[in-house]
Coordinates of C-alpha atoms in Angstrom, one line a residue:
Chain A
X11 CA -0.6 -7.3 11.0
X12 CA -4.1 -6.7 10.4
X13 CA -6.5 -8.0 7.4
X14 CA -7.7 -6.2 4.9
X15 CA -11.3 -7.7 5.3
X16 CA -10.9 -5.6 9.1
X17 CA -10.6 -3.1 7.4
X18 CA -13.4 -0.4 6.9
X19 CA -14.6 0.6 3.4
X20 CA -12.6 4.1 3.8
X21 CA -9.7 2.6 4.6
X22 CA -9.5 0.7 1.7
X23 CA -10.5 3.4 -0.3
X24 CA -7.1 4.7 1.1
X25 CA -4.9 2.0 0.3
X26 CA -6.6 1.7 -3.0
X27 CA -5.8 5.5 -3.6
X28 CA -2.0 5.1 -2.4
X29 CA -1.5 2.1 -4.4
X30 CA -2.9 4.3 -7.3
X31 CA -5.3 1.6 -8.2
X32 CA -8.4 3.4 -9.5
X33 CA -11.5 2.1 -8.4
X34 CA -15.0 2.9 -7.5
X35 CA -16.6 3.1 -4.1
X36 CA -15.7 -0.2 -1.9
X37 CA -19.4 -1.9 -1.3
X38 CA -20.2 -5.2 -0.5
X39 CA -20.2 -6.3 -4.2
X40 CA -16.7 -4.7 -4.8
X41 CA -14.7 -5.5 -1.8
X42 CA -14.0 -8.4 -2.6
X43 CA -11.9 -7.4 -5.6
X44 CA -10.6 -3.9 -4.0
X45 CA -9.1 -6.8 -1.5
X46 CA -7.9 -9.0 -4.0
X47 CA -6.3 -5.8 -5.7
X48 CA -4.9 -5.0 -3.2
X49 CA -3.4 -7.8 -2.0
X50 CA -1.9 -8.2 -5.4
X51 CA -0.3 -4.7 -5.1
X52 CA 1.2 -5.2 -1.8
X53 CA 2.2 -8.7 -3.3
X54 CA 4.3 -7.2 -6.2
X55 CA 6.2 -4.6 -3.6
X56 CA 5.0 -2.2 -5.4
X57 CA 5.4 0.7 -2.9
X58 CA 2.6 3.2 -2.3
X59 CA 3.4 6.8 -2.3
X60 CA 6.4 6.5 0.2
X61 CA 10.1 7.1 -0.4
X62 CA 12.0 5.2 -2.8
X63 CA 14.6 4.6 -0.5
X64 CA 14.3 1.4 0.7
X65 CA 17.6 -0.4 0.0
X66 CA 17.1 -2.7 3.2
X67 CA 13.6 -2.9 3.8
X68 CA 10.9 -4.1 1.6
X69 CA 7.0 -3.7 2.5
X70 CA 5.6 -7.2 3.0
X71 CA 2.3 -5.8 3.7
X72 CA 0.7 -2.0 3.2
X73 CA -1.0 -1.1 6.6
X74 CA -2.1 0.9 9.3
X75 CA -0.5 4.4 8.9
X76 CA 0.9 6.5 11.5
X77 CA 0.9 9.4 13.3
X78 CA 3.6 11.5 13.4
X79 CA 3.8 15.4 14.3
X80 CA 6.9 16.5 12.9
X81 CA 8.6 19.4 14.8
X82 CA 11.8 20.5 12.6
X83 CA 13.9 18.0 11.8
X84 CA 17.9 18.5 12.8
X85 CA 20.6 17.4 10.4
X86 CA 23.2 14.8 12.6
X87 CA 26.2 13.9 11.8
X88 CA 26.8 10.4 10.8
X89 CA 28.7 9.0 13.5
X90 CA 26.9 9.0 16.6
X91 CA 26.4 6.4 18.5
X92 CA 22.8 7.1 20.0
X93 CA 20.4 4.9 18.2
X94 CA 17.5 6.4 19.1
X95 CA 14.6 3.9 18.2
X96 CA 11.5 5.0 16.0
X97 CA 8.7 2.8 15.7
X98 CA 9.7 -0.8 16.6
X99 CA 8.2 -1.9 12.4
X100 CA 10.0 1.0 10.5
X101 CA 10.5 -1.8 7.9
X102 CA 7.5 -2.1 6.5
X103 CA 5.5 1.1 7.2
X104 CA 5.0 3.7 5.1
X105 CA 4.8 7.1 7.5
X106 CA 6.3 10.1 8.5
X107 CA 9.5 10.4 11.0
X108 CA 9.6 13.0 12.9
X109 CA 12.6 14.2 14.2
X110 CA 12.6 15.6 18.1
X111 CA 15.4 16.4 20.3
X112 CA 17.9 13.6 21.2
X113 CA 17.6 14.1 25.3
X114 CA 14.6 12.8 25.4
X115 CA 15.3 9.8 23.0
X116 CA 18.4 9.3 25.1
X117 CA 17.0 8.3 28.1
X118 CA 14.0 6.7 27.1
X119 CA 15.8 4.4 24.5
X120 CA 17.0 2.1 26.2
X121 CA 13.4 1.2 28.0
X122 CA 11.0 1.8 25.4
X123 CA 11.4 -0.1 22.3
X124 CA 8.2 -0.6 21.2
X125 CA 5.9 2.9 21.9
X126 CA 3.5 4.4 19.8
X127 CA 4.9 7.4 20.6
X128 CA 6.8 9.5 17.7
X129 CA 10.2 8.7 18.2
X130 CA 13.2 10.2 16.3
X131 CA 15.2 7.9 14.4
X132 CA 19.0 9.0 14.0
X133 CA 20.8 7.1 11.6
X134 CA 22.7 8.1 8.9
X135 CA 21.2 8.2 5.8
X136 CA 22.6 6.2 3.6
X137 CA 20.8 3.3 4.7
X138 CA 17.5 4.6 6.9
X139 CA 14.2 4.5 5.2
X140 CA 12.5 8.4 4.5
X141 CA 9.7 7.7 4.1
X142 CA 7.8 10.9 2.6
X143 CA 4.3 11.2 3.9
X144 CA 2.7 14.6 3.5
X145 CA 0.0 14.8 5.7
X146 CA 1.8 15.3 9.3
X147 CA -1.4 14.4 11.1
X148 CA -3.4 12.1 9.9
X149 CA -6.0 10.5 12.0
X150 CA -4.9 9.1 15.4
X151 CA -5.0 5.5 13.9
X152 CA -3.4 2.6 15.0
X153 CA -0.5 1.9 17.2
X154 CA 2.3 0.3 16.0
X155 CA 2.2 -3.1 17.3
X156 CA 5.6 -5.3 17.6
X157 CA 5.9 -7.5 14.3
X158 CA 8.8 -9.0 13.2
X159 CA 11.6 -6.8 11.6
X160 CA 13.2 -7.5 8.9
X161 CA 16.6 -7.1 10.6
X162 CA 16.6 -7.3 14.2
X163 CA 17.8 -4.4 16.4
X164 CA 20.8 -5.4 17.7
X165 CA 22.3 -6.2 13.8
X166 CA 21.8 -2.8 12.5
X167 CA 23.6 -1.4 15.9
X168 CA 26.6 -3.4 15.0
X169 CA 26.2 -2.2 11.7
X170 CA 26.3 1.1 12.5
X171 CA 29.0 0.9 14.6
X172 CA 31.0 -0.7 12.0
X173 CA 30.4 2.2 9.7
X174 CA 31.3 4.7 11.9
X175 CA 34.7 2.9 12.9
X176 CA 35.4 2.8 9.4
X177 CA 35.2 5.9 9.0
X178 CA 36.8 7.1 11.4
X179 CA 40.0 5.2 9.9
X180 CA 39.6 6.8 7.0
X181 CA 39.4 9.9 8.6
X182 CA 42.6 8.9 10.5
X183 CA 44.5 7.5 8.0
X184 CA 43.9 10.8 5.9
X185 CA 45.6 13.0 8.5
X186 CA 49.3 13.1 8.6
X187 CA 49.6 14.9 11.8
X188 CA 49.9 13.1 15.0
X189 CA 46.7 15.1 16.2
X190 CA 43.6 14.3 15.2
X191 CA 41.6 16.5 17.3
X192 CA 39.2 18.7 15.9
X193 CA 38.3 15.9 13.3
X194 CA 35.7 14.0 13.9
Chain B
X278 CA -14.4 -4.4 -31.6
X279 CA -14.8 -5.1 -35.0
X280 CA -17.7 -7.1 -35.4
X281 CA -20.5 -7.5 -32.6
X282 CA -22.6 -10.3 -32.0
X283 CA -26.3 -11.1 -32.7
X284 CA -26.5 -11.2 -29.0
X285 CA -24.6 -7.7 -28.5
X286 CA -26.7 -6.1 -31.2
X287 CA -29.9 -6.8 -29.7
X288 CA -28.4 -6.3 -26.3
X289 CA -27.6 -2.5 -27.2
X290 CA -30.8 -1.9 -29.3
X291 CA -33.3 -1.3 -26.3
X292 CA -33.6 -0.7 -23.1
X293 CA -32.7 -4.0 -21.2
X294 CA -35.4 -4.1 -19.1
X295 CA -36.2 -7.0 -17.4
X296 CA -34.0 -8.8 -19.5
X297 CA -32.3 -11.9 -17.7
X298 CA -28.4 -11.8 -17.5
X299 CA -28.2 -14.5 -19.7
X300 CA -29.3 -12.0 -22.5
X301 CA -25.6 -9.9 -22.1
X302 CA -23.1 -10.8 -25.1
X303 CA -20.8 -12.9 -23.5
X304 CA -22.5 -14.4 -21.0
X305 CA -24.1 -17.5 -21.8
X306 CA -25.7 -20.5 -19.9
X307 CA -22.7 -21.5 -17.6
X308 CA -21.5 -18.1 -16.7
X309 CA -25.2 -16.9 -16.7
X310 CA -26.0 -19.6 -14.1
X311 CA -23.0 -19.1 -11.5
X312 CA -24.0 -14.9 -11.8
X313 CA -27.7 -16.0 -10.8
X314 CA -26.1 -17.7 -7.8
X315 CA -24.1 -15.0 -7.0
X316 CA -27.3 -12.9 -6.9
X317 CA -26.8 -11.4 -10.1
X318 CA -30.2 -12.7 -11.7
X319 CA -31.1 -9.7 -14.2
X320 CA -28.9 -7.9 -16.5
X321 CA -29.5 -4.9 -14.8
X322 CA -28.2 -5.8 -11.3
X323 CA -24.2 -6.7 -13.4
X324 CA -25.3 -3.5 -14.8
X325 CA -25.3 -2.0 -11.4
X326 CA -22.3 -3.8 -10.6
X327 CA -20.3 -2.5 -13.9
X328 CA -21.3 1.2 -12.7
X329 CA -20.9 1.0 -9.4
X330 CA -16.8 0.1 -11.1
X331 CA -17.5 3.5 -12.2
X332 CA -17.7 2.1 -16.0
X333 CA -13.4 1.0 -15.6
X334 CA -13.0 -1.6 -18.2
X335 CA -10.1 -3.4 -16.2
X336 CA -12.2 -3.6 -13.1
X337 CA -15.3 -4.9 -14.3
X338 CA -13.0 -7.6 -16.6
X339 CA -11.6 -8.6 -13.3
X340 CA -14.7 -8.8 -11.4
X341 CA -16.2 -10.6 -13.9
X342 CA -13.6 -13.5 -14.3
X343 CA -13.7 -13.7 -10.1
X344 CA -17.0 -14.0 -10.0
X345 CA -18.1 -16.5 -12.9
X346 CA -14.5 -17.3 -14.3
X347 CA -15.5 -15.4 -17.6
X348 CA -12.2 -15.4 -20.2
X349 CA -10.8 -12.9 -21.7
X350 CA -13.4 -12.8 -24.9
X351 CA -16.6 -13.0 -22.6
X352 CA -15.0 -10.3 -20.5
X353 CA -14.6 -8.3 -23.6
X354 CA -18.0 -9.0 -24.9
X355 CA -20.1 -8.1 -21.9
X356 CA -18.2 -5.0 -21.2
X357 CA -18.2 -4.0 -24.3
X358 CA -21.9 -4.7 -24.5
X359 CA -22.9 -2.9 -21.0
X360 CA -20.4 0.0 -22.4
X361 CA -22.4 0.6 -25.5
X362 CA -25.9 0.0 -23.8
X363 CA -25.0 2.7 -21.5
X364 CA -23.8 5.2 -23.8
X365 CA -27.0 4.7 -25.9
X366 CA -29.4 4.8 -22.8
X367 CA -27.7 6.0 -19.5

């Protein structure tokens, strides 16, 4: 979590322009109030221009963005059971998912939690954050450093699971044959 | 703004020249004083500072009140006072 006074005067320019605030060039007699602004912004929850569909997750605090080179994005089904980990603070970042091929997340899930490298996140979407961030590169900012999530790890495996059990009951209970192959 | 000060009226009338901040409608000895020790000494540096907010009333009201605790009137005076100066002589 980094200040805003660390910031540099284009960054906060940035953030001042996502957060819709208007303002005027960030100087040394304005940063002060760009910050407090800001601050206030971030404060409220109001969301900068990322996806309204954050049902779990609320920004605490507007950041560093991310890097993310999108290569086309695969529609899953619901129910699979690879959790493929995207950035370890997916909670409160406003960025880009990118979507690459599940072999590669497979293996390299279970070691690397917390890489700055683009990760695909695979979960269904009722309850994962899209965040919609045009630009697919950016600068190569930051690195997503491990902060605290919102809801740790293993609680929205379980969660996951849960759903997908659940549905599959429904699905069971719905046929009447014996045979459920070729369902799920 | 219905009616305007003394003070705004002859703020607006000339060019402020050297004029000390003190001399901006709204602004009087106790908020003049804590601008002089921010560094804000002449009228013409808080102009500075209200263009450099590119003009924005909201901004400059909200610099003002964090930086000498102006309310809601003095905000409204001096802005309204740098506004009109500076569409008679910017």
């Amino acid at each position: 979590m980094s200040l805003l006074s660390n910031k540099s005067a284009k960054e906060i320019s940035d953030l001042l322009d996502e957060y819709g605030i208007k303002h005027g060039p960030v100087v040394d007699s304005t940063r002060n109030l760009y910050e407090k602004k800001l601050k206030e912004a971030m404060a409220k929850g109001k969301r900068p221009t990322s996806s309204p569909d954050k049902t779990f997750y609320r920004e605490e605090e507007e950041e560093v963005t991310y890097v993310y080179t999108t290569p086309s994005r695969s529609d899953f089904a619901g129910e699979r059971t690879t959790y493929m980990r995207s950035r370890p603070d997916w909670t409160e970042r406003e960025q880009e998912r990118s979507y690459s091929d599940y072999s590669r997340s497979k293996s390299e899930y279970s070691g690397k939690d917390m890489v700055d490298e683009p990760r695909m996140y695979d979960t269904p979407s009722t309850y994962r954050n899209s965040y919609v961030k045009s630009p697919p590169v950016k600068s190569d900012q930051k690195v997503p450093k491990t902060s605290s999530r919102l809801i740790p790890l293993w609680v929205q495996f379980v969660f996951f699971l849960a759903v997908a059990i659940f549905l599959y009951i429904i699905f069971s209970n719905m046929e009447t044959n014996e045979s459920l192959k070729g369902i799920v | 703004m219905s009616s305007t000060s003394q003070k705004h009226k002859d703020f607006v009338a000339e060019p402020m020249g050297e004029k000390p901040v003190m001399a901006l409608a709204g602004i009087g000895d106790v908020l003049g004083k804590r601008l002089e020790e921010k560094g804000f000494d002449k009228a013409y540096v808080v102009l500075g500072q209200f263009l450099v907010l590119k003009k924005d009333e909201e901004l400059f009201r909200d610099w003002l009140k964090d930086t000498c605790g102006a309310n809601s009137k003095q905000q409204g005076d001096c802005y309204g006072c740098l506004k009109e100066w500076c569409d008679a002589f910017l």
